[in-house]
Structure formats: C-alpha cells, structure tokens
XYZ file of C-alpha atoms in Angstrom:
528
model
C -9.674 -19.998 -16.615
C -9.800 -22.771 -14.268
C -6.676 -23.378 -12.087
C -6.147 -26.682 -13.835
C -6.344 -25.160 -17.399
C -3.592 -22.732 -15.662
C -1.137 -25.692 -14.520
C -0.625 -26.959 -17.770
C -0.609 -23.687 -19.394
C 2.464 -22.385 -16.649
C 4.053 -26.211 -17.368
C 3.951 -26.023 -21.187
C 6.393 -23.252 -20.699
C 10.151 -24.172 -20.833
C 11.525 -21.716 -19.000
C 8.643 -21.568 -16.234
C 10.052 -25.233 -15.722
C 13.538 -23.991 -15.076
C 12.494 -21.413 -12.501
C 10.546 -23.840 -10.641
C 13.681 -25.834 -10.054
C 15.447 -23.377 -8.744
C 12.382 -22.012 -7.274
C 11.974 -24.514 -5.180
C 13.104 -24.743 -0.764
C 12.234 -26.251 1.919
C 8.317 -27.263 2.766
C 7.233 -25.337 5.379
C 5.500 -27.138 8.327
C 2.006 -27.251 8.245
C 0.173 -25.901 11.846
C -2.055 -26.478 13.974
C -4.634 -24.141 13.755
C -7.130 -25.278 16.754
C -3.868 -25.568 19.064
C -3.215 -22.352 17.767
C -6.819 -20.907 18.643
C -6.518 -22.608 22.303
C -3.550 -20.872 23.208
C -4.708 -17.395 21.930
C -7.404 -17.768 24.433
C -5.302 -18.650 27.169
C -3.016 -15.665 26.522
C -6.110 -13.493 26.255
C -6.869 -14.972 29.454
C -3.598 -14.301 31.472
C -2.337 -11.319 30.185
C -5.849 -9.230 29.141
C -8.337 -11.161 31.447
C -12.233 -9.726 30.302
C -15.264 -11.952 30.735
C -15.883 -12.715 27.667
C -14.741 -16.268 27.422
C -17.173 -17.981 25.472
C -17.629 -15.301 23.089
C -13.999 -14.905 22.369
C -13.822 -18.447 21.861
C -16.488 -18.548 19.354
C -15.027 -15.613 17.500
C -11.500 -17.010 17.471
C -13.047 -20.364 15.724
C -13.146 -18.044 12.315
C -9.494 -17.857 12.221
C -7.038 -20.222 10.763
C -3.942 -20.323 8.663
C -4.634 -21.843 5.290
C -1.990 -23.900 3.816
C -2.629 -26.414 0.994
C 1.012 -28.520 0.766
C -0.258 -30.492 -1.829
C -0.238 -27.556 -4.554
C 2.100 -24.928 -2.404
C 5.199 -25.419 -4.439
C 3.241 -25.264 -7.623
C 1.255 -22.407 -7.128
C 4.184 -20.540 -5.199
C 6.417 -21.311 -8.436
C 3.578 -19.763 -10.491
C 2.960 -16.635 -8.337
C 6.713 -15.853 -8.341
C 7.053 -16.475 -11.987
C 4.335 -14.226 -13.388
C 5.694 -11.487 -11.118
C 8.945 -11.904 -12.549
C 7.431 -12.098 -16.316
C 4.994 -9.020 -15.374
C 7.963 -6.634 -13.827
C 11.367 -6.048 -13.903
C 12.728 -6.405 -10.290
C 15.341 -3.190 -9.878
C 15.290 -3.702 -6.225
C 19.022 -2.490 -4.389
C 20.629 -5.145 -2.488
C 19.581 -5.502 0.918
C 22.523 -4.532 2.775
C 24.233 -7.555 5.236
C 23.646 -5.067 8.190
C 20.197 -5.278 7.688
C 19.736 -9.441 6.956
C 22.084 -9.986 9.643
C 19.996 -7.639 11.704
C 17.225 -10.079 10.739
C 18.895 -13.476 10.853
C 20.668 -12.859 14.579
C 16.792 -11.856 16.416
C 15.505 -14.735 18.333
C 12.394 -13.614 18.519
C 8.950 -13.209 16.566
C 9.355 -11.082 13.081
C 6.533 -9.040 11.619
C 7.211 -7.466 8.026
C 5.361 -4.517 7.870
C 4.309 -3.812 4.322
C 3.510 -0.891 2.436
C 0.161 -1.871 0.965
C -0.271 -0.574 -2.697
C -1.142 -3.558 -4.773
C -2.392 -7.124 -5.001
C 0.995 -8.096 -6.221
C 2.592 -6.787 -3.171
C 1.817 -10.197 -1.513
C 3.516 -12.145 -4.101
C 6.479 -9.923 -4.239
C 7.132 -9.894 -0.702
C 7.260 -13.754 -1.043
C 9.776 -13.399 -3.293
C 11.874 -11.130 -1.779
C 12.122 -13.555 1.283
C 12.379 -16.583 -0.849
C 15.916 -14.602 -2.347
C 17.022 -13.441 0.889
C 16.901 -17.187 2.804
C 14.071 -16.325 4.717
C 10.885 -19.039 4.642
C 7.312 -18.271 3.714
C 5.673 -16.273 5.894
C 2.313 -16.004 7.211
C 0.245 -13.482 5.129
C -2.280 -11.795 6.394
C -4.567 -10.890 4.087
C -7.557 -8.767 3.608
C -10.133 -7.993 1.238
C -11.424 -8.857 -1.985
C -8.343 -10.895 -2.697
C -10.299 -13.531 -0.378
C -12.765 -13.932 -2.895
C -13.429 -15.318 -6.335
C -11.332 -16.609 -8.682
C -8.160 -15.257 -6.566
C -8.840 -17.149 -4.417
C -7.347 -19.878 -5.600
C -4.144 -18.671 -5.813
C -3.900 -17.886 -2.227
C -2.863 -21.496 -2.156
C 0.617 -20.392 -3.210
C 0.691 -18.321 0.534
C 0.276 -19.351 3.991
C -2.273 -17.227 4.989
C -4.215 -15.740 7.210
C -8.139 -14.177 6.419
C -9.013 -11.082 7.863
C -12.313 -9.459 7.446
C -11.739 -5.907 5.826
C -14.018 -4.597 8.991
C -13.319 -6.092 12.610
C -15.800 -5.920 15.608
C -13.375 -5.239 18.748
C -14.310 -8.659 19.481
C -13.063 -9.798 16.359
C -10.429 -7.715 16.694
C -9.566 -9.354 20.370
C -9.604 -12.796 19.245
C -7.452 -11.849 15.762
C -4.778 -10.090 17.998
C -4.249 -12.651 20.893
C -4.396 -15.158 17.319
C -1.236 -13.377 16.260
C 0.232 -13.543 19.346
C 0.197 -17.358 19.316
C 1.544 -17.504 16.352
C 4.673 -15.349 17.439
C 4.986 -17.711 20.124
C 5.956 -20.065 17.281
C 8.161 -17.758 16.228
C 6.348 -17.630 12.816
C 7.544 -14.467 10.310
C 4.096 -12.436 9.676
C 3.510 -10.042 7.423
C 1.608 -7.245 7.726
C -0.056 -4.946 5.027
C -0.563 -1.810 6.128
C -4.637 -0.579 6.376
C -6.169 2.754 6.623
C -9.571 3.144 6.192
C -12.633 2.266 3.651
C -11.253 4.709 1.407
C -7.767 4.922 1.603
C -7.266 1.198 1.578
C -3.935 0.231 -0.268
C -2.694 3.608 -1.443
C -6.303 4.714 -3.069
C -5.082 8.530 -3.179
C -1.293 7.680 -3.689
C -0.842 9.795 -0.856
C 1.672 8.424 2.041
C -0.812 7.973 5.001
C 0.564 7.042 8.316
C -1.375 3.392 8.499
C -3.669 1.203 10.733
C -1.510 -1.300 13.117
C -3.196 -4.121 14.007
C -3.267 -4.237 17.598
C -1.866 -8.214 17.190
C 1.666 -6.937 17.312
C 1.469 -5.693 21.093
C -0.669 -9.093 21.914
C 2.618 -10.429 20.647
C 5.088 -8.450 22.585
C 2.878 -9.020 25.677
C 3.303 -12.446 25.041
C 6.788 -13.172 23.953
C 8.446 -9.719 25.379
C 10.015 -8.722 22.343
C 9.671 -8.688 19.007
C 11.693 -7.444 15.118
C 9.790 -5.442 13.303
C 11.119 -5.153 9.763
C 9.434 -2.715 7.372
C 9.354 -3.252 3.463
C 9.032 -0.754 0.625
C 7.704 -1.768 -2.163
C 7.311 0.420 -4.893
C 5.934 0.537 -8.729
C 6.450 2.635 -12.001
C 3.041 1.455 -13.165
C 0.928 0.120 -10.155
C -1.481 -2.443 -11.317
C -4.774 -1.606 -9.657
C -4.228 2.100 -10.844
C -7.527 2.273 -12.900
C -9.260 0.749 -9.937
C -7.681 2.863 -7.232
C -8.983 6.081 -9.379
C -12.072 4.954 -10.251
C -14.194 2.902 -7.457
C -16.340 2.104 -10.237
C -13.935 -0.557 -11.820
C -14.298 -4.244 -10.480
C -11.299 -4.836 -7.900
C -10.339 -7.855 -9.558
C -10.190 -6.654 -13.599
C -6.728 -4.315 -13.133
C -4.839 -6.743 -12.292
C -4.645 -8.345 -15.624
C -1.592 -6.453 -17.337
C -3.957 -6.790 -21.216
C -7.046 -6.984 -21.780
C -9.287 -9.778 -21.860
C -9.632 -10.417 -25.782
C -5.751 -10.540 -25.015
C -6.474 -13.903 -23.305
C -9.172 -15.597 -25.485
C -6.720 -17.235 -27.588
C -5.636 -18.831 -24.338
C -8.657 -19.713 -23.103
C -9.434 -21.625 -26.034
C -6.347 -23.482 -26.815
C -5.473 -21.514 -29.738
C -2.466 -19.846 -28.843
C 0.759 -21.311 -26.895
C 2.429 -20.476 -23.378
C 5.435 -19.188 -24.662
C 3.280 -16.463 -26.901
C 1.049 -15.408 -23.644
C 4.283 -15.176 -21.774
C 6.049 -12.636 -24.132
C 2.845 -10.781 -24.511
C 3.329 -9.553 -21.111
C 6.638 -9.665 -20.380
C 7.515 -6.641 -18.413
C 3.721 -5.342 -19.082
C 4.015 -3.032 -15.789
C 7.506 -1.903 -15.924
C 9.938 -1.675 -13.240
C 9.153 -2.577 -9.643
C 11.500 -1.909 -6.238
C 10.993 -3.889 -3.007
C 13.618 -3.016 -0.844
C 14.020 -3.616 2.920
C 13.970 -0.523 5.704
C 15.584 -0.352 8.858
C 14.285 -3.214 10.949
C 13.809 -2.016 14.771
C 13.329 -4.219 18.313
C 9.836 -3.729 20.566
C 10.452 -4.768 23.739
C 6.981 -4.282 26.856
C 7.533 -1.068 28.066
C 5.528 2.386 28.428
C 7.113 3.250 24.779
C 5.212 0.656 23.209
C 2.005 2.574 21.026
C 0.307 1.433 18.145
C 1.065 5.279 17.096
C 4.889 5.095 17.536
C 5.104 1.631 15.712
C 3.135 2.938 12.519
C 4.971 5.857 12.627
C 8.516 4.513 12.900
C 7.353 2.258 10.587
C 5.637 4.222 7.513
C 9.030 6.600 7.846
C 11.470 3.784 7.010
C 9.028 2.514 3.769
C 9.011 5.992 3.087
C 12.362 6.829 3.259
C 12.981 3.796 0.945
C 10.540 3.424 -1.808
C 12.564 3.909 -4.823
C 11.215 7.358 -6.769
C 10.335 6.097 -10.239
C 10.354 8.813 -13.602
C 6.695 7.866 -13.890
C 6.534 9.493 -10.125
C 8.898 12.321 -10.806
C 7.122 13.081 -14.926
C 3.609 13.202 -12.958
C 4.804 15.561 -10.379
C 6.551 17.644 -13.003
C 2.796 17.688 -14.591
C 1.151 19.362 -11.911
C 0.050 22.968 -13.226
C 1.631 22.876 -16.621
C -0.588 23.566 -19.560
C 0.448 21.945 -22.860
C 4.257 21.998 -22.269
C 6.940 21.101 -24.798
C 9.629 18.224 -23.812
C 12.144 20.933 -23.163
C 10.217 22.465 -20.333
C 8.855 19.349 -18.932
C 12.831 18.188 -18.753
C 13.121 21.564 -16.800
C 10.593 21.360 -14.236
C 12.016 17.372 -13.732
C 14.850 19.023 -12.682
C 13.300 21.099 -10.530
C 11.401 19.143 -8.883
C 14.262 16.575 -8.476
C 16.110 19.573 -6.441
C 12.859 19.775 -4.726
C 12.940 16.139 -3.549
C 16.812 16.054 -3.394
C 16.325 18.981 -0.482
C 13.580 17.410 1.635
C 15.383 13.995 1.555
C 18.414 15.903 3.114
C 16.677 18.168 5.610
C 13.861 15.120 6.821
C 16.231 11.611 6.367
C 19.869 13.127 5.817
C 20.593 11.154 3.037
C 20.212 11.183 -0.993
C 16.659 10.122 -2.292
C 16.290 7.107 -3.492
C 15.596 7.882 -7.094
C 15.479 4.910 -10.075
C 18.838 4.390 -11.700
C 17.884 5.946 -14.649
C 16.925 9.357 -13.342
C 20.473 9.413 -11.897
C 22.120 8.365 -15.409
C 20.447 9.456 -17.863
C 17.492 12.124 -17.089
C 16.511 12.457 -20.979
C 15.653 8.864 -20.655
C 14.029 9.170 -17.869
C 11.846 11.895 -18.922
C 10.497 9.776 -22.303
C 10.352 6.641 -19.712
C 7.788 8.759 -17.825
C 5.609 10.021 -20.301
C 5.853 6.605 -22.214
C 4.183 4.715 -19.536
C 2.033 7.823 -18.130
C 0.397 7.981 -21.609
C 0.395 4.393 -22.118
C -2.317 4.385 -18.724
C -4.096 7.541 -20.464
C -2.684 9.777 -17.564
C -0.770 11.799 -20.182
C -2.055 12.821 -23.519
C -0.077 13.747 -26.537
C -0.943 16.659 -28.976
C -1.176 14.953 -32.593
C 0.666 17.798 -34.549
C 2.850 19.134 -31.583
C 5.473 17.265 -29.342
C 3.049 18.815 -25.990
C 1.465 16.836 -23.126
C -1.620 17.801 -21.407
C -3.264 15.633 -18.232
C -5.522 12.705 -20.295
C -6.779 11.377 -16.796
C -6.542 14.063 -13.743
C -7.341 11.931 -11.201
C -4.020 8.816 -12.502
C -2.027 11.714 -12.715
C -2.042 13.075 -9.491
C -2.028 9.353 -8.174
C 1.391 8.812 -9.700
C 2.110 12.445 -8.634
C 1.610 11.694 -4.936
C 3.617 8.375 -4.772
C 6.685 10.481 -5.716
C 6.071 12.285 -2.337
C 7.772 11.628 0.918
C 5.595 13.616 3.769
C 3.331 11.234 6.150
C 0.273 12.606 6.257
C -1.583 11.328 9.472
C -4.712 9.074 8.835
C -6.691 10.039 11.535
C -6.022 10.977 15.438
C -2.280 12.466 15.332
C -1.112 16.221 14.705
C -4.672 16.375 12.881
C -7.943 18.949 12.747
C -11.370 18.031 11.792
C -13.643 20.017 9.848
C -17.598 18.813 9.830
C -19.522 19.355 7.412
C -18.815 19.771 3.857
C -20.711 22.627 2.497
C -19.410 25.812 1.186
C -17.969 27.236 4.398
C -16.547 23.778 5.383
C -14.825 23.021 1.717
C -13.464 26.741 1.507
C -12.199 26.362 5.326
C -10.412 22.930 4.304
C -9.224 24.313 1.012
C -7.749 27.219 3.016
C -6.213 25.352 6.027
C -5.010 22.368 4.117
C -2.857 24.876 1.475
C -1.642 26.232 4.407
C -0.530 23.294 5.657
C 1.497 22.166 2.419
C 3.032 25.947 2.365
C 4.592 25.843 6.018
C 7.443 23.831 6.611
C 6.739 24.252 10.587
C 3.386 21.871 9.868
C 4.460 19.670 7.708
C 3.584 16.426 9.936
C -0.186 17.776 9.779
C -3.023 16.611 7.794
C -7.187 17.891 7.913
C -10.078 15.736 8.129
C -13.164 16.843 6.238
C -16.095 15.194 7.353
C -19.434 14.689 6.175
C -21.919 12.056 6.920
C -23.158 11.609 3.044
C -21.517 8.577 1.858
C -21.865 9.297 -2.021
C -20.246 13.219 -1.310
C -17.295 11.923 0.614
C -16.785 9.064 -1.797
C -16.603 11.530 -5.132
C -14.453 14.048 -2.826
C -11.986 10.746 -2.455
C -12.186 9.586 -5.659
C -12.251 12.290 -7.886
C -10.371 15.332 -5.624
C -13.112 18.065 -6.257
C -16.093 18.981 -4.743
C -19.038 18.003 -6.992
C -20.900 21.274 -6.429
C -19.062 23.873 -5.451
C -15.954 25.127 -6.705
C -15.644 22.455 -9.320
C -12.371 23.212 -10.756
C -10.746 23.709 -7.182
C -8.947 20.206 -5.837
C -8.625 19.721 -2.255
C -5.042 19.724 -1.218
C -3.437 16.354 -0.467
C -3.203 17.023 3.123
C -6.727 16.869 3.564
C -8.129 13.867 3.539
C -11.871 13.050 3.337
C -13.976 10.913 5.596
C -18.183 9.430 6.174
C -17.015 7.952 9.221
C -17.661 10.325 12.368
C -15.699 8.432 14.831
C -12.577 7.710 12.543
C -12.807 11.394 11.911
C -12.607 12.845 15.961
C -11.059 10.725 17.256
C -7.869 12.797 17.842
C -7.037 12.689 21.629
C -9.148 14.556 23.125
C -10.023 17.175 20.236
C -12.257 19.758 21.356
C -14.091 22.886 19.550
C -11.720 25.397 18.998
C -11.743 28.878 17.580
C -9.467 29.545 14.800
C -6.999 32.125 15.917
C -3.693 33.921 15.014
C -0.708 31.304 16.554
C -3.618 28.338 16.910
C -1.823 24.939 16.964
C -3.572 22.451 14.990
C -3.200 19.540 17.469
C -6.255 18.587 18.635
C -8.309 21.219 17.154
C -12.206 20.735 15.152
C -14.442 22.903 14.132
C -17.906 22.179 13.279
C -19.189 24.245 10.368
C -22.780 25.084 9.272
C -24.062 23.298 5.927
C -24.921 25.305 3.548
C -25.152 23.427 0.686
C-alpha cells in the first residue's frame, strides 16, 4: 500500500479526523544536522582527543536526524491513531512527582526504553505527546530502517543507527549524541543486547547495551536526567517473529492477515470497516514511567551502573498482564482443567507478590483485572494465549495443553522480574556446547534459579557454530542431545566469543564447593 493510498484511507475516517485535531502541538524545530556533526567533532576533540580526525569526520558524515515537516503532523497523527485503534492504553497515571521531576531538570533528558516491539517507538511518542513533553529524537535501529516502514519513520524525528557499530562508528555516534544534548534535545533510547536477544527475543529481562553516547553527553554538558520507561504488552506484536527467526521481521506487525487487507488495497472495502476490524486486535498495552535519576561526571558514572539502575526501574514497573501470569501458570502442567489452572494463578501470583516485596518493597504491578476479578483474568489469559496458538484447547474437555512451546514460555518470561546479566557482570562462561558443556549449563543454570543467594547471576554458553547457538536461542533445547531438556532461562546462549568473556577479567576456574560465580569460565571438551 503506498503511503498516499494510506493518507486518504486514514482521512476517509471520521473519527481519525477528530483525533488529529486534538492530536495536533507545536512543530518542532527542524536542526541542523552538519552544525550538529561539527560540534561532535570538536567535543571529541577536547574532551577524548585520539588522532583520528579525518576518519571520525568521515564516519560522523553518516549521521543525521531525519525530520520531514512537511508530512510530520500527518504521519505522527496516523502513527498515534493506529496505536490507539490496535491497543487499549491501561497505562497508570504518571505520578506529578515524577513529571515534575522531569519538567524542573535543566539539563539533557534521555528516555531509556524497554525495547520489546516496533510499536514501542510510536507509543513512547504518545506517551510524551499526553504528558506535555515534545517529540523526541528516536534513535532507531534495525530493520525498521528499511522497506516499506520506512516511510513511516517520517512521523519521528529520528536518528539511524546501524544494528552493528565499528568503535569508530561507535565514537562518532556517541560524541553525535552529545551534541545533541547540548541542545538540550529529549532522546530516546531503546535498549540493545545482542544479535540474538535484540528487543526481548527470549522474553527474558536482560540487563541491556548502553550506548556509550550518554557519558559523551555528561562529559559534555555535566549532567544529565535519565528517565526510564516501561512499556509492556498482553499480546506483543512481533511474538511469532521473536519465536521463530524464520518469520520476515516486518509481517507480525500487521494485527490480521494479509487477505484481511485486500479489500483495502483494492478499494473495495471502507476505512471505517478496516478500522473496526482491528480495533483492539492486540489487547491491552501499559507504558508507564520509572523513577527518573540525575548523572552528574564523577567516578560513579559506568555504562554498567546506568543499565542497571535503569533495567530495575522498567522492571519494577512493567505492568504484569494475565496473558504473563496464565503462561507462567502453564509451565509443567499437563492437560489441566480451569479449576487447577485458577489454582496455580494463584500461586504463582503469591510467588510474584513475595519477590516484589523482598527485591522492590512494594506490591507488583499486576493488570487491574487480576486484582478484581481473577476468574476473568484467568479466561482473559487463555483467550488471547490460544488466540496466538500458545495454548491449545482439548475439543471434548475444558483442558489446555502448550500449542506453541517456544510463545509460551515467551509470555511466561515477561511475567518475570529477575535481571539476568547480558554479558560481563555477576556472569560464568561455559565453551563449548557438547554434551559435557550443555549438561554443565543445564546443571549450573538450575542452580542458579534455585538459590536465592545468586539470583543476580546468569551463564553464558558458548559455541562458535552459528546455526547451534541460533536453534539453542530460538527454540530452548539442544538439537541433539537431550532433546526434551530446555536450558534454564538464566543461561543465555551466545556465537560471539568476545561478547561471551568478556567478564572483567574472567579466568579458568575449577568448579569447587563455595566457588563464586563472578568471574569464573570453564572451557569444556566437545564431544559432540
């Protein structure tokens, strides 16, 4: 569909007219982007001097901010009103604490994001847009850069970032970010792990990449708000493709499927039709703001301390939907009835209800509806986990069994709260995944869940075959030995030898009674 077909299906809409009236603010000011460039080379200059000058230059010439003014307000209208069609916003209130918080810092903001869908970019928008806040500079990464989503970037201000930086690249985008704080400009940020864990791929909370721009812009300004945002789905959109690598990138995020839209496409149905069709096609959907917290330049300011602080507040706030709690509730049940699925709910709602007191001294925050009325919330669950074939439904008996293992635990995972470390803190690596290495991980990383003491500890299993490490990510089971054995979610699987030792200074270890697992790898024979 081509983005003109598009505007005059969205303006053949009545109501899309009416919320692009009161849509509508104040055009942001377009910027400069090669005065922009010139002083990110100066501050790379003064405050990290290298001799590189010429080559940072050149690199820094591949970023800009795009911003079409022309067709901003249109396409932002359009964004913000097929979220709003597509989910029903049950976000809390952000509290006055918090947007005064926001409002009073006269510095640079960064909104540091949560990264679990495509939509995230567009809801984010609109959260800011509701709060008085104006549109911030996206950064974005990916495959949203390319194709026909492309065009819709239009509706952003936005920044391009290649999914894989050189540290040059990396250089020139950081002191780039720091120019723009010097502007004062509100970035966001979407939190990045690696090539496999990219936006939530296991559902598992990961403690995320920081982009290295938000010191540059510390150095630069001396201070700087960092606020993090939450942003959390019953149904996530990209779920199919998150599961399955196989799956296009771009095809989940259509909430029907593409005979849905022929009609469209050829003029033979109407706006307001398409419009009901997927009204509220991916349920509820929370974005709610964390703590926000002040960097200042001083020995306490680490990439590793940001992320963490960070990841803990969107954890701490993602709202707990019953498709998270049903899916948990899942996990080694054969075939149960409603009655004992509603029990182990329960359960694991005490479960959650303990950890959230003990780790954040405070109630979870679970969807209204598990609160009010768990029956509800139970058939909510399993409605919308078998409507994504994660649940299946006996024909002649009211009993569930796991449809698709792999969606399942997904949903499972986003209804848990522990950080698991991505790479380099309070981790050990295991190389090699053969029999002795997948039996050692299996063994460790149970361990790991079981012992409250370790809880803030993840494994790495490496192995250098791509295609291995890729099915042990995707599908959660080795694909020759012990088949029917999943790894535990605190391991987490990597192709990447320096991503998977770098730990500070992790050294061969022998595994011992009382071993601490900081810092600790153990290279294992293949014997596959």
């Amino acid at each position: 569909m081509s983005l003109r077909h598009t505007n005059r299906l969205f303006n053949s809409h009545d109501e899309f007219a009416q919320f692009k009236n009161s849509f509508s603010g104040p055009e942001p000011a377009p910027l400069d982007s090669s005065a922009l460039r010139e002083r990110a080379l100066e501050l790379a200059e003064l405050l990290e001097p290298k001799s590189d000058r010429s080559e940072l230059e050149e690199t820094l010439s591949e970023f800009a901010v795009s911003f079409d003014w022309q067709s901003f307000h249109q396409l932002s209208a359009m964004v913000g009103f097929l979220a709003k069609s597509l989910f029903k916003d049950v976000s809390r209130p952000v509290p006055p604490a918090i947007k005064r918080k926001i409002f009073e810092f006269d510095g640079p903001t960064f909104l540091f994001v949560g990264h679990a869908s495509y939509y995230d970019y567009v809801l984010v928008g609109h959260l800011l847009h509701r709060i008085g806040m104006p549109p911030p500079i996206m950064h974005v990464t990916g495959t949203m850069c390319k194709g026909w989503l492309s065009h819709w970037l239009k509706g952003f201000r936005t920044l391009e970032i290649p999914k894989n930086l050189s540290p040059l690249r990396h250089r020139a985008y950081s002191w780039f970010c720091a120019a723009l704080a010097e502007c004062l400009e509100t970035q966001a940020l979407f939190a990045r792990t690696s090539r496999y864990t990219v936006r939530a791929r296991d559902g598992i909370l990961r403690e995320p990449y920081v982009p290295h721009g938000l010191i540059s812009a510390v150095k630069a300004t001396g201070r700087a708000l960092v606020v993090p945002v939450a942003v959390s789905y019953s149904i996530i959109p990209e779920d199919r493709y998150l599961t399955a690598s196989s799956l296009f990138s771009t095809l989940p995020v259509l909430p029907r499927h593409w005979s849905f839209f022929l009609p469209f496409l050829l003029h033979l149905r109407s706006s307001d039709k398409l419009f009901r069709g997927i009204e509220n096609a991916f349920g509820d959907v929370s974005i709610d703001l964390g703590e926000p917290f002040e960097l200042a330049y001083d020995d306490s300011l680490t990439l590793q301390r940001i992320s963490h602080r960070a990841i803990e507040e969107v954890a701490r706030n993602k709202l707990i939907h019953p498709t998270h709690i049903v899916a948990r509730a899942m996990q080694g049940l054969d075939y149960p009835g409603v009655s004992e699925l509603r029990q182990k709910v329960e359960e694991e709602i005490e479960s959650i209800r303990s950890f959230f007191q003990a780790r954040y001294h405070k109630e979870p925050p679970f969807h209204p509806v598990i609160e009010s009325d768990l029956p509800e919330a139970v058939q909510r669950g399993i409605k919308s986990l078998s409507g994504r074939g994660a649940l299946s439904r006996s024909v002649f008996r009211r009993r569930y069994s796991a449809g698709d293992v792999p969606l399942l635990q997904f949903y499972s995972y986003h209804g848990d709260r522990r950080i698991y470390p991505l790479s380099g803190r309070n981790s050990m690596t295991v190389v090699n995944a053969g029999v002795w290495g997948y039996t050692l991980a299996l063994h460790i990383g149970k361990n790991l869940l079981k012992k409250e003491e370790l809880a803030e500890h993840s494994l790495v299993l490496y192995d250098s075959r791509e295609d291995l490490i890729e099915r042990l990510t995707v599908e959660g089971k080795h694909p020759w030995h012990f088949k029917d054995i999943p790894l535990p979610r605190s391991v987490r699987p990597e192709a990447d030898l320096i991503a998977a030792i770098s730990a500070r200074g992790q050294r061969p270890c022998h595994c011992h009674e009382g071993f601490h697992p900081r810092d600790w790898i153990a290279a294992v024979p293949d014997s596959s």
